[in-house]
XYZ file of C-alpha atoms in Angstrom:
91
model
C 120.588 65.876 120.601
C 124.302 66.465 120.153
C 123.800 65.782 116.479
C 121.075 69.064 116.534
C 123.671 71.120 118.165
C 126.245 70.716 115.564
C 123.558 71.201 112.975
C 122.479 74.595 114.287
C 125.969 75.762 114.841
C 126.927 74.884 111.210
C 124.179 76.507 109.891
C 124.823 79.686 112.123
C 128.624 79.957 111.230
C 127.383 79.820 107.383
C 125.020 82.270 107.684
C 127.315 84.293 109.343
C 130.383 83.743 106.752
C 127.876 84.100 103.851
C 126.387 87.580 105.598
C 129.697 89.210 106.122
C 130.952 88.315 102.418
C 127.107 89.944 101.149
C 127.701 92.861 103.531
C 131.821 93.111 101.787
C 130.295 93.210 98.271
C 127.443 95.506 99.470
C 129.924 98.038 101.044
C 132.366 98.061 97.646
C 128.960 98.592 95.539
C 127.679 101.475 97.192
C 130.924 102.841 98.132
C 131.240 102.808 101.777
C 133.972 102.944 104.324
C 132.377 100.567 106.809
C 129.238 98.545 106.850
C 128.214 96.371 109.326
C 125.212 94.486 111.660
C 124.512 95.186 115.050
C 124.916 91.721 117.378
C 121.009 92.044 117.577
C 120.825 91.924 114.007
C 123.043 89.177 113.018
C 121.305 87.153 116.223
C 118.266 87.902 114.035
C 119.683 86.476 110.661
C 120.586 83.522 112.215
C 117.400 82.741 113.425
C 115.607 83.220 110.683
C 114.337 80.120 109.070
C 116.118 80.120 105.127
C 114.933 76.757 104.780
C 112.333 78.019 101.600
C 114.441 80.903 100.984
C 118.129 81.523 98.835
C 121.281 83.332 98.933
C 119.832 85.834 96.439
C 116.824 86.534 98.672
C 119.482 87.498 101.785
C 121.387 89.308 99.515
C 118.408 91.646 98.974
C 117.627 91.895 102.496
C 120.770 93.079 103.286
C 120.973 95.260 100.144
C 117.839 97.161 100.976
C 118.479 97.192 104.791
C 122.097 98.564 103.740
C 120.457 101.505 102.255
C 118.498 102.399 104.531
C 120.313 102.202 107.824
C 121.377 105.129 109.493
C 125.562 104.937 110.314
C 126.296 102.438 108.072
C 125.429 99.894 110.621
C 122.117 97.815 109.942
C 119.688 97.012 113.081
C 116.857 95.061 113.204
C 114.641 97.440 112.263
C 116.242 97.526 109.177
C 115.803 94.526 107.848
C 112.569 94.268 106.493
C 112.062 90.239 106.593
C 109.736 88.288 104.073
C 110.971 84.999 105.601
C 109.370 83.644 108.874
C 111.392 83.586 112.480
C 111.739 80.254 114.198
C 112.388 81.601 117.409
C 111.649 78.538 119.542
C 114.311 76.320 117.779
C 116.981 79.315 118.799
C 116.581 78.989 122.183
């Protein structure tokens, strides 16, 4: 069980590292002050399961979601996800 744990948590703090250097490169490209995810939406992200997916896919997301967000801070509703939620496994 303890193993699971540390799995999850690594996964979470590199999806989190690998988001916020995306959302860096994403702010210098389309010339913003500030971008940035709301708590819900990074919660989101993270529990998301990548497993079929790559970095180039997030990317996207966060591209797209980036452009359409209202205050230069992306919300759930912004991120239009292709890849599936495994919501039990966050709990």
């Amino acid at each position: 069980m303890n193993v699971e744990m540390m799995d999850f948590d690594l996964r979470k703090k590199e999806i989190i590292k690998l988001v916020e250097f995306n959302l860096d490169v994403i702010r210098l490209m389309l010339d913003l002050e500030q971008l940035k995810l709301s708590d819900k939406a990074v919660e989101k992200l993270v529990q998301c399961n990548w497993n079929n997916s790559n970095k180039k896919e997030l990317e996207n997301l966060l591209e797209k979601a980036a452009r359409n967000c209202v205050n230069n801070t992306i919300e759930v509703e912004d991120l239009d996800f292709v890849v599936s939620f495994d919501e039990e496994s966050a709990l």
